[in-house]
XYZ file of C-alpha atoms in Angstrom:
685
model
C -60.419 0.020 -47.099
C -59.417 2.335 -44.299
C -58.134 0.418 -41.288
C -59.773 1.281 -37.991
C -58.626 0.461 -34.489
C -61.241 -2.266 -34.166
C -59.868 -3.945 -37.291
C -56.373 -4.398 -35.866
C -55.119 -7.857 -35.041
C -53.433 -8.913 -31.810
C -49.844 -7.823 -32.029
C -47.428 -4.982 -32.637
C -44.561 -4.044 -34.894
C -41.924 -1.950 -33.129
C -39.145 0.207 -34.569
C -36.700 1.500 -31.940
C -33.438 3.317 -32.573
C -30.308 1.807 -31.056
C -27.984 3.532 -28.606
C -25.506 4.550 -31.300
C -28.273 5.869 -33.589
C -26.708 3.763 -36.338
C -28.988 0.786 -35.863
C -32.676 0.067 -35.577
C -34.167 -2.742 -33.515
C -37.329 -4.169 -35.036
C -39.620 -6.387 -33.012
C -42.700 -8.024 -34.425
C -44.940 -9.483 -31.725
C -47.875 -11.421 -33.148
C -50.553 -13.376 -31.375
C -51.975 -16.119 -33.564
C -55.650 -15.365 -32.953
C -58.739 -17.176 -34.193
C -58.773 -15.093 -37.352
C -55.254 -16.159 -38.374
C -55.643 -19.763 -37.260
C -58.933 -20.126 -39.191
C -57.176 -18.920 -42.320
C -54.350 -21.438 -41.910
C -56.754 -24.313 -41.160
C -58.259 -23.888 -44.623
C -55.162 -25.590 -46.028
C -54.574 -28.402 -43.585
C -56.480 -31.316 -42.067
C -54.749 -31.859 -38.756
C -55.219 -35.000 -36.711
C -53.847 -33.325 -33.601
C -54.218 -29.937 -31.961
C -51.465 -29.501 -29.392
C -51.317 -26.907 -26.673
C -48.564 -24.434 -27.434
C -47.914 -20.740 -27.189
C -49.691 -18.605 -29.751
C -47.159 -15.785 -29.419
C -44.704 -15.283 -32.276
C -41.726 -13.005 -31.780
C -39.401 -11.799 -34.527
C -36.462 -9.626 -33.497
C -34.029 -7.987 -35.914
C -31.244 -5.426 -35.656
C -30.682 -3.549 -38.907
C -28.739 -0.542 -40.079
C -30.890 2.577 -39.998
C -29.945 3.378 -43.617
C -31.177 0.018 -44.925
C -33.742 0.267 -47.733
C -37.277 -0.863 -46.996
C -37.351 -3.523 -49.719
C -34.157 -5.138 -48.385
C -35.541 -5.131 -44.866
C -38.868 -6.569 -46.055
C -37.164 -9.597 -47.597
C -35.144 -10.259 -44.460
C -38.186 -9.839 -42.265
C -40.250 -12.224 -44.390
C -37.652 -14.977 -44.112
C -37.749 -14.710 -40.325
C -41.520 -14.583 -40.019
C -41.935 -17.477 -42.467
C -39.743 -19.649 -40.272
C -41.674 -18.777 -37.102
C -45.078 -19.435 -38.678
C -43.934 -22.797 -40.009
C -42.597 -23.719 -36.578
C -45.939 -22.774 -35.055
C -47.849 -25.032 -37.465
C -45.457 -27.887 -36.792
C -45.815 -27.554 -33.025
C -49.546 -26.859 -33.006
C -50.843 -29.232 -35.682
C -47.829 -31.329 -36.636
C -48.254 -29.997 -40.187
C -46.169 -28.261 -42.829
C -47.262 -25.599 -45.291
C -45.654 -23.559 -48.022
C -45.892 -20.093 -46.424
C -44.590 -16.741 -47.529
C -45.111 -13.329 -45.953
C -44.722 -9.693 -46.819
C -44.677 -6.547 -44.678
C -45.703 -3.026 -45.641
C -45.640 0.096 -43.492
C -48.718 2.259 -44.001
C -50.230 5.544 -42.968
C -53.755 5.926 -41.613
C -55.139 6.031 -45.170
C -53.481 2.711 -46.036
C -50.872 4.264 -48.274
C -47.786 2.038 -48.250
C -44.362 3.521 -47.676
C -42.026 1.487 -49.892
C -39.257 3.652 -51.321
C -37.707 4.593 -48.012
C -35.050 3.749 -45.484
C -35.690 2.421 -42.010
C -34.726 5.754 -40.443
C -37.450 7.429 -42.530
C -40.053 5.151 -40.996
C -39.039 6.191 -37.488
C -39.052 9.884 -38.365
C -42.363 9.884 -40.256
C -45.154 10.439 -37.714
C -47.892 9.676 -40.249
C -46.930 5.992 -40.452
C -49.094 4.104 -37.973
C -49.767 0.569 -39.275
C -47.898 -2.515 -40.399
C -49.704 -4.684 -42.937
C -48.497 -8.269 -42.947
C -49.684 -10.473 -45.781
C -49.593 -14.247 -45.388
C -49.473 -16.175 -48.670
C -50.134 -19.921 -48.647
C -49.177 -22.208 -51.549
C -48.284 -19.160 -53.667
C -51.933 -18.248 -54.262
C -54.103 -17.701 -51.196
C -53.400 -14.461 -49.334
C -54.805 -12.806 -46.252
C -53.838 -9.454 -44.791
C -53.378 -8.688 -41.102
C -52.931 -5.221 -39.617
C -50.882 -4.313 -36.564
C -50.230 -0.983 -34.866
C -46.786 0.504 -35.416
C -44.856 1.503 -32.279
C -41.780 3.710 -32.446
C -38.868 4.213 -30.073
C -40.424 2.476 -27.116
C -38.004 0.950 -24.567
C -36.974 -2.601 -25.361
C -35.141 -5.382 -23.551
C -32.193 -6.480 -25.646
C -30.764 -9.217 -23.423
C -30.694 -10.517 -19.853
C -27.750 -12.152 -18.128
C -27.329 -13.291 -14.555
C -23.919 -12.093 -13.390
C -23.683 -14.440 -10.420
C -24.640 -18.032 -9.780
C -28.303 -18.726 -9.167
C -28.139 -20.315 -5.768
C -30.770 -20.992 -3.126
C -30.724 -18.331 -0.426
C -28.431 -15.846 -2.200
C -29.398 -12.619 -4.021
C -29.747 -12.813 -7.791
C -28.466 -9.816 -9.749
C -29.573 -9.644 -13.396
C -27.771 -7.523 -15.940
C -30.217 -6.200 -18.545
C -29.173 -4.516 -21.764
C -31.849 -2.075 -22.915
C -32.484 -0.359 -26.210
C -33.798 3.173 -25.701
C -34.687 2.374 -22.113
C -33.519 2.004 -18.534
C -34.415 0.109 -15.362
C -37.216 2.462 -14.342
C -39.074 1.980 -17.648
C -39.976 -1.543 -16.590
C -41.440 -3.521 -13.704
C -40.079 -6.865 -12.576
C -41.390 -10.092 -11.118
C -39.702 -13.357 -10.225
C -41.412 -16.742 -10.147
C -40.429 -20.184 -8.985
C -41.583 -22.923 -11.306
C -41.762 -26.624 -10.587
C -40.645 -27.808 -13.992
C -39.872 -31.363 -15.238
C -36.150 -31.946 -15.525
C -36.267 -33.723 -18.875
C -37.543 -30.576 -20.609
C -34.897 -28.228 -19.295
C -32.482 -26.083 -21.204
C -29.890 -23.903 -19.491
C -31.961 -20.767 -20.065
C -34.569 -19.683 -22.568
C -37.046 -16.986 -23.540
C -40.660 -17.931 -22.891
C -43.838 -16.564 -24.460
C -45.741 -16.689 -21.174
C -45.458 -17.618 -17.507
C -45.562 -21.428 -17.138
C -48.322 -23.114 -15.211
C -47.596 -24.059 -11.605
C -45.427 -20.999 -11.063
C -45.508 -18.997 -7.830
C -44.526 -15.362 -7.547
C -41.592 -14.911 -5.151
C -40.383 -11.326 -5.637
C -41.424 -8.043 -7.242
C -38.046 -6.339 -7.418
C -35.339 -6.025 -9.996
C -33.011 -8.007 -7.751
C -34.400 -11.234 -6.325
C -33.495 -11.871 -2.701
C -34.369 -15.575 -3.135
C -34.983 -16.140 0.556
C -36.187 -19.714 0.903
C -37.801 -19.325 4.323
C -39.741 -16.262 3.219
C -40.875 -17.991 0.012
C -42.101 -21.028 1.947
C -43.875 -18.910 4.557
C -45.600 -16.536 2.140
C -46.759 -19.302 -0.193
C -47.427 -22.008 2.406
C -45.234 -24.506 0.595
C -42.311 -26.776 1.380
C -39.596 -26.467 -1.228
C -38.119 -29.780 -2.241
C -34.421 -30.153 -1.483
C -33.804 -31.412 -5.005
C -32.995 -28.170 -6.821
C -33.203 -29.878 -10.203
C -36.989 -29.807 -9.914
C -37.175 -26.017 -10.125
C -36.692 -23.205 -12.571
C -36.508 -19.484 -11.953
C -38.696 -17.223 -14.081
C -37.923 -13.540 -14.614
C -40.718 -11.386 -16.053
C -39.984 -7.868 -17.325
C -43.025 -5.673 -18.012
C -42.943 -2.396 -19.923
C -44.671 0.188 -17.739
C -45.985 2.299 -20.615
C -47.892 -0.558 -22.277
C -50.872 -2.530 -21.013
C -50.702 -5.551 -23.294
C -48.896 -8.609 -21.865
C -47.495 -9.145 -25.357
C -44.797 -6.638 -24.422
C -43.594 -8.787 -21.523
C -40.140 -10.306 -21.788
C -39.957 -13.602 -19.914
C -36.771 -15.517 -19.192
C -36.456 -18.918 -17.617
C -33.256 -19.957 -15.838
C -33.209 -23.667 -15.267
C -30.133 -24.363 -13.180
C -30.504 -23.508 -9.487
C -27.510 -24.436 -7.348
C -27.865 -25.792 -3.844
C -27.629 -23.442 -0.896
C -24.374 -22.728 0.918
C -24.149 -23.966 4.481
C -24.149 -21.337 7.197
C -20.846 -20.362 8.787
C -19.118 -17.852 11.078
C -20.175 -15.110 8.663
C -23.821 -15.191 9.697
C -22.994 -14.767 13.390
C -20.923 -11.621 12.841
C -23.613 -10.092 10.628
C -26.277 -10.741 13.275
C -24.146 -9.151 15.984
C -23.332 -6.094 13.875
C -26.962 -5.521 12.925
C -28.539 -6.237 16.280
C -30.793 -3.618 17.817
C -28.856 -1.737 20.482
C -30.323 0.078 23.453
C -29.040 3.576 22.751
C -30.092 6.937 24.096
C -31.928 9.263 21.683
C -28.762 11.372 21.372
C -26.583 8.390 20.492
C -29.149 7.059 18.048
C -29.466 10.425 16.277
C -25.691 10.700 15.882
C -25.133 7.055 15.075
C -22.996 6.040 12.095
C -22.190 2.539 10.856
C -19.062 2.388 8.691
C -17.629 -0.622 6.838
C -14.534 -1.069 4.701
C -13.972 -4.189 2.611
C -11.322 -5.291 0.135
C -13.436 -7.543 -2.061
C -10.512 -9.221 -3.922
C -10.087 -8.392 -7.580
C -11.595 -10.983 -9.905
C -8.558 -10.711 -12.161
C -6.075 -11.396 -9.390
C -8.083 -14.237 -7.821
C -7.569 -16.337 -10.962
C -3.868 -15.682 -11.606
C -1.428 -18.593 -11.474
C 0.188 -17.120 -8.378
C -3.166 -16.872 -6.596
C -4.256 -20.364 -7.574
C -0.959 -22.118 -6.919
C 0.485 -20.217 -3.953
C -1.842 -17.722 -2.262
C -5.169 -19.574 -2.153
C -4.138 -23.214 -2.295
C -6.525 -24.176 0.514
C -9.531 -22.795 -1.333
C -11.292 -25.125 -3.799
C -10.960 -23.746 -7.314
C -14.709 -23.607 -7.852
C -14.940 -21.129 -4.954
C -12.524 -18.788 -6.771
C -14.727 -18.682 -9.844
C -16.032 -15.157 -10.424
C -19.709 -16.105 -10.656
C -19.500 -18.130 -7.455
C -17.726 -15.350 -5.572
C -20.196 -12.743 -6.820
C -23.043 -14.604 -5.160
C -21.192 -14.550 -1.841
C -20.245 -10.909 -2.347
C -23.861 -9.975 -3.068
C -24.943 -11.652 0.158
C -22.230 -9.889 2.175
C -23.059 -6.432 0.797
C -26.779 -7.131 1.153
C -26.435 -8.055 4.814
C -23.888 -5.506 6.075
C -26.454 -2.699 5.967
C -23.911 -0.037 6.973
C -24.532 3.666 6.402
C -21.253 4.041 4.512
C -19.387 1.198 2.802
C -15.932 1.666 1.274
C -14.721 -1.019 -1.132
C -11.300 -1.725 -2.586
C -10.173 -3.762 -5.612
C -13.316 -2.858 -7.541
C -13.019 -3.431 -11.283
C -15.056 -1.176 -13.612
C -16.966 -4.036 -15.221
C -17.886 -5.495 -11.832
C -18.985 -2.098 -10.543
C -21.127 -1.260 -13.568
C -22.784 -4.599 -14.192
C -23.084 -5.934 -10.666
C -22.115 -4.051 -7.501
C -23.698 -0.714 -8.359
C -26.945 -2.399 -9.430
C -27.033 -4.309 -6.164
C -26.267 -1.295 -3.996
C -28.679 1.050 -5.787
C -31.388 -1.519 -5.157
C -30.475 -1.434 -1.452
C -30.812 2.356 -1.370
C -27.204 3.445 -1.821
C -25.584 6.060 -4.020
C -21.925 5.757 -4.861
C -18.707 7.420 -5.905
C -16.635 5.605 -8.508
C -14.255 7.101 -11.044
C -13.792 4.674 -13.903
C -10.508 6.192 -15.040
C -9.050 5.619 -11.565
C -10.777 2.333 -10.947
C -10.006 0.388 -7.771
C -12.010 1.964 -4.923
C -15.645 2.894 -4.498
C -17.618 4.551 -1.704
C -21.311 3.802 -1.113
C -23.661 5.731 1.153
C -27.357 5.553 2.002
C -29.322 8.053 -0.065
C -32.028 8.593 2.529
C -29.439 9.507 5.141
C -26.888 11.612 3.243
C -26.575 14.121 0.449
C -23.263 14.318 -1.343
C -21.525 17.688 -1.287
C -18.400 16.844 -3.257
C -16.172 13.994 -4.366
C -12.788 13.633 -5.993
C -10.442 10.792 -6.833
C -6.749 11.384 -7.465
C -3.773 9.195 -8.236
C -1.064 9.184 -5.599
C 1.643 9.461 -8.244
C 0.056 12.545 -9.815
C -0.245 14.288 -6.446
C 3.411 13.560 -5.739
C 4.562 14.883 -9.100
C 2.464 18.057 -9.161
C 2.054 19.109 -5.520
C 5.334 18.054 -3.893
C 8.212 19.248 -6.105
C 10.697 19.419 -3.229
C 9.979 15.895 -2.006
C 9.953 14.622 -5.580
C 13.362 16.159 -6.169
C 14.759 14.658 -2.973
C 13.338 11.239 -3.872
C 15.235 11.409 -7.162
C 18.404 11.411 -5.061
C 17.352 9.038 -2.283
C 15.269 6.533 -4.260
C 16.263 7.015 -7.928
C 15.065 3.573 -9.025
C 11.656 4.292 -7.517
C 11.059 7.204 -9.890
C 12.613 5.451 -12.842
C 11.022 2.028 -12.617
C 8.142 1.955 -10.160
C 6.221 5.183 -9.562
C 4.324 5.200 -12.857
C 3.110 1.669 -12.187
C 1.672 2.402 -8.754
C -2.084 2.759 -9.146
C -2.915 3.826 -5.574
C -5.730 6.367 -5.488
C -7.132 8.630 -2.813
C -10.901 8.946 -3.069
C -12.538 11.765 -1.135
C -16.306 11.755 -0.536
C -17.935 14.577 1.441
C -21.393 13.813 2.805
C -23.929 15.852 4.734
C -26.247 14.134 7.173
C -29.774 15.156 6.183
C -30.989 15.063 9.783
C -28.192 16.580 11.851
C -26.408 18.677 9.226
C -23.070 17.152 10.260
C -20.500 16.845 7.488
C -18.446 13.693 7.025
C -15.287 13.420 4.950
C -14.436 9.871 3.893
C -11.021 9.122 2.401
C -11.035 5.650 0.839
C -7.733 4.163 -0.293
C -5.697 1.034 -0.976
C -2.015 1.592 -0.290
C 0.949 -0.067 -1.984
C 1.259 -3.718 -1.025
C 4.875 -4.944 -1.281
C 6.442 -6.307 1.953
C 9.418 -4.027 1.298
C 7.197 -1.083 0.382
C 7.011 0.409 3.865
C 8.793 3.597 2.770
C 6.235 4.058 -0.009
C 3.326 3.570 2.380
C 4.780 6.196 4.733
C 4.946 8.623 1.813
C 1.422 7.718 0.708
C 0.089 8.203 4.243
C 1.681 11.646 4.441
C 0.154 12.726 1.119
C -3.216 11.226 2.031
C -3.377 13.150 5.303
C -2.406 16.384 3.551
C -5.062 15.707 0.904
C -7.742 15.210 3.560
C -6.573 18.354 5.349
C -7.145 20.431 2.198
C -10.806 19.407 2.162
C -11.114 19.751 5.900
C -9.932 23.364 5.778
C -12.108 24.091 2.767
C -15.285 22.902 4.472
C -14.313 24.473 7.780
C -14.208 27.768 5.884
C -17.506 27.182 4.057
C -19.365 25.796 7.095
C -17.713 27.339 10.182
C -20.502 26.310 12.561
C -20.994 22.746 11.381
C -19.668 19.561 12.939
C -17.154 18.094 10.481
C -15.739 14.603 11.000
C -13.030 13.228 8.663
C -12.470 9.464 8.381
C -9.638 7.642 6.612
C -10.249 3.993 5.857
C -9.390 1.160 3.524
C -6.686 -1.416 2.916
C -3.436 0.148 4.164
C -1.320 -2.992 3.727
C 0.312 -2.115 7.047
C 0.627 -4.130 10.226
C -0.069 -2.720 13.657
C 3.543 -1.694 14.365
C 4.254 -0.208 10.928
C 5.813 3.224 10.484
C 2.919 4.348 8.279
C 0.511 3.669 11.137
C 2.903 5.460 13.504
C 2.786 8.541 11.278
C -1.011 8.442 11.162
C -1.546 7.945 14.887
C 1.246 10.206 16.243
C 1.419 12.855 13.531
C 5.130 12.479 12.810
C 7.834 10.086 11.622
C 11.600 10.558 11.790
C 14.022 10.152 8.900
C 15.859 7.375 10.733
C 12.744 5.281 11.270
C 13.156 1.619 10.347
C 10.935 1.257 7.296
C 12.691 3.995 5.321
C 15.394 1.375 4.734
C 12.919 -0.660 2.686
C 13.982 1.530 -0.224
C 17.290 -0.353 -0.201
C 15.663 -3.752 -0.516
C 12.659 -3.237 -2.785
C 13.012 -5.162 -5.999
C 12.629 -2.987 -9.092
C 11.808 -4.296 -12.539
C 11.893 -2.722 -15.942
C 8.763 -0.833 -16.982
C 8.131 -2.889 -20.080
C 8.349 -6.171 -18.181
C 6.195 -5.497 -15.195
C 2.960 -3.977 -14.005
C 1.620 -3.282 -10.553
C -0.933 -6.066 -10.797
C 1.826 -8.496 -11.820
C 3.972 -7.289 -8.947
C 1.170 -8.139 -6.549
C 2.274 -11.733 -6.960
C 5.186 -10.822 -4.685
C 2.949 -9.267 -2.052
C 2.511 -10.761 1.414
C 5.618 -12.918 0.860
C 8.571 -12.943 3.206
C 10.649 -10.955 0.711
C 13.601 -13.362 0.847
C 14.185 -13.162 -2.895
C 14.270 -9.378 -3.066
C 17.399 -7.829 -4.531
C 19.525 -5.844 -2.120
C 19.878 -2.628 -4.056
C 21.579 0.025 -1.971
C 20.274 3.337 -3.226
C 21.415 5.691 -0.480
C 22.524 5.636 3.121
C 20.140 8.474 3.968
C 16.837 7.281 2.600
C 14.302 8.758 5.005
C 12.333 11.962 5.527
C 11.223 13.833 8.616
C 7.461 14.040 8.089
C 4.936 15.915 10.168
C 1.209 16.155 9.501
C -1.242 18.769 10.743
C -3.553 16.293 12.441
C -3.136 12.806 13.774
C -5.576 9.919 13.615
C -7.519 7.973 16.196
C -7.457 4.272 15.339
C -11.059 3.301 15.975
C -10.105 -0.385 16.074
C -7.919 0.114 19.139
C -9.866 -1.568 21.943
C -7.922 0.371 24.589
C -8.935 3.771 23.284
C -11.056 4.332 26.361
C -7.908 4.008 28.470
C -6.089 6.577 26.325
C -8.896 9.118 25.998
C -11.393 9.807 28.745
C -13.956 10.942 26.164
C -13.982 7.569 24.396
C -16.574 5.043 25.549
C -16.466 1.482 24.236
C -19.910 0.039 24.818
C -19.199 -3.373 23.363
C -16.124 -5.505 23.971
C -15.404 -9.137 23.262
C -13.148 -9.958 26.174
C -12.350 -13.466 24.979
C -10.687 -12.329 21.774
C -8.244 -15.053 20.762
C -5.156 -12.978 20.070
C -2.936 -16.048 20.340
C -4.283 -17.316 17.025
C -2.883 -14.331 15.104
C 0.389 -15.550 13.644
C 1.545 -12.456 11.738
C 4.667 -10.586 12.716
C 4.115 -7.192 14.235
C 0.614 -7.814 15.565
C -0.604 -5.106 17.937
C -2.620 -6.794 20.679
C -4.547 -3.567 21.245
C -6.200 -3.923 17.847
C -9.653 -5.425 17.748
C -9.039 -7.698 14.752
C -6.432 -10.484 15.070
C -6.423 -10.484 11.280
C -8.284 -8.871 8.427
C -6.337 -10.724 5.736
C -5.556 -14.424 5.978
C -3.905 -16.343 3.165
C -1.285 -19.044 2.830
C 1.737 -18.068 5.007
C 0.267 -14.745 6.124
C -2.240 -13.567 8.697
C -2.577 -10.029 9.977
C -4.497 -6.786 10.153
C -4.092 -4.693 7.007
C -7.394 -2.795 7.019
C -8.194 0.165 9.270
C -10.765 2.815 10.104
C -9.290 6.075 11.391
C -10.915 9.252 12.658
C -8.842 12.384 12.003
C -8.310 14.160 15.318
C -8.046 17.935 14.989
C -6.608 20.092 17.756
C -9.130 20.369 20.563
C -11.310 17.536 19.247
C -11.695 15.795 22.597
C -12.440 19.085 24.290
C -15.617 19.322 22.205
C -16.733 15.760 21.463
C -17.367 12.352 22.966
C -16.864 9.146 20.995
C -19.098 6.158 21.672
C -18.057 2.896 20.026
C -21.402 1.123 20.144
C -20.407 -2.014 18.282
C -17.846 -3.659 16.022
C -18.355 -5.906 13.038
C -16.969 -8.913 14.935
C -13.522 -10.351 14.419
C -13.180 -13.928 13.152
C -11.720 -16.672 15.287
C -9.451 -18.566 12.900
C -10.538 -21.858 14.472
C -13.921 -21.295 12.838
C -12.334 -21.086 9.386
C -11.643 -24.824 9.357
C -11.354 -26.929 7.297
C -10.075 -24.343 4.777
C -8.163 -22.296 7.411
C -7.553 -19.370 5.047
C -9.495 -16.938 2.893
C -11.237 -16.892 0.480
C -13.293 -20.023 1.065
C -16.519 -21.654 -0.140
C -18.303 -19.542 2.506
C -16.541 -16.205 1.927
C -15.625 -14.311 -1.272
C -12.422 -12.454 -0.373
C -9.024 -12.909 1.232
C -9.959 -9.936 3.460
C -12.864 -9.868 5.878
C -15.147 -6.868 5.964
C -14.492 -4.713 9.027
C -16.800 -2.143 10.557
C -17.721 0.059 13.474
C -20.954 1.403 14.893
C -20.062 4.826 16.294
C -21.793 7.861 17.779
C -20.005 11.215 18.095
C -21.721 13.701 20.388
C -20.928 17.157 21.681
C -19.753 17.464 25.269
């Protein structure tokens, strides 16, 4: 008998090659239709007929070189088990069932003496014949179309807590597929608590489910869900489950849908000071057409490394005020997702970004929000995100500070070997500071923006290192500035330097950046005499961070040289865009938004500059101060050509509002740093 399309049963057998090309994923999706159920009912006399799913799914991962007869035996064992489970659930009955699978061509010739890879490569094979044998004698054959190398969902994990009101970011592992091969829907299901498991794969969408989102990432906005569906969600979160449906775009049959149910929804987090600052930063401003056209919203945010947040030092000394549950990675990711979701800046620079967090969480979230990004896995720690609809990327590069010093500054390197010998011997190779350059072109105005994202060395007695890093960073930016000035002589080019500088307002590194020079007898050069050095095999930079933001009382007094400093000059100086008295220093700077009642008296860090907008950007046990900055590089003649309008700031935080925790992170905020940002317009005079 030649099988025709009309003779096929409801289901599919899929063979898809794995990513490594060494494995094959086999999926058998069968719908127990009337034909199959009638055959099985010949052997039983059920007293009950329960409602249950008629979808049977068998998934196997096998080596592509496996012989067909070996695979067939394995497959039969799996399918036998699923059919028996179906009979038990449907009719409360047991049967002696065996199955067999054959792969056939259109003329019903079976392909037996072959390997699994041969089945994938043979285009003439189009059917799977599955024989069901009952009681070792009665047999019926069912035919299913054979699908090859179609995209498959391998697994789904939620990388953050599922919590009312916070974005949900799934991490999907595909076989031979990607995000765009599928469509996504989220449902809220009112599901009895006594039937719940933590999470499970479902054959179909449960009854009494309402659709709440049609995107890969679920925003999970309670007010919107209630409004759009005219419902009132019960406060008892245990009554609900979250359903995630993944549909293969290239196939019509719902049998290809992958449906996950997640049964534990955490309660919402109470609103705090965070919401107010987001609302202020994103409010609609009355700007002239010129200011609106040239408007740019920039944010920098040290998100706090997940590794460091859970170290003994962090738990027992740095973040003692924060409940331990709020330091858990999944909890913090939910808060981080909300913060990045809501900031809505044009450019966002992040620090302390781990590769796994970037790949499986942050980048997915930001791509969904319309951002592209720069991230170099080999130099992991910083990442720059920018809105795709607004910018095109012209170039990017990430370099290690230590490599720049070794290769591009032989004279300084040689002099350091005399002035700071222990630095080269024991510390330099452990410093992971990177300089990340991202050059963007505004698609509307043609203006070019250079963003230098960094995270400078952190030790309280590392001031001399931060001066050196600032010098090299400015030189590095200047190389790109001159390059693009040469390539685009008639374009507006604006370089920004931003990130976590680990420097207070009166630091020598900031002096170098804002004045363009530092003298060899400046105070912080003497830090080289007091910095504690450890042996290479006993220490790493991340371990050394446990000494950061301390008072340094236990540091060893190692006198390396009486003349430890350098006379540094840089080609351009920086304008600190967080200086709220800029308009008094430069007549071409206009600050359109000031918070006159800024509570400077609450900043308890040493060296606080009262001209700075933020009383603190980092607040932990025994430390509070501004460490994060946004600078604009000021070339010669800049203010003769341009006006700066500071339209808005991402508001500072009054520490009184942090109570009862008093420090960061907290149950309401994911990092020990706050995000900082500016809303700026730069126009021609």
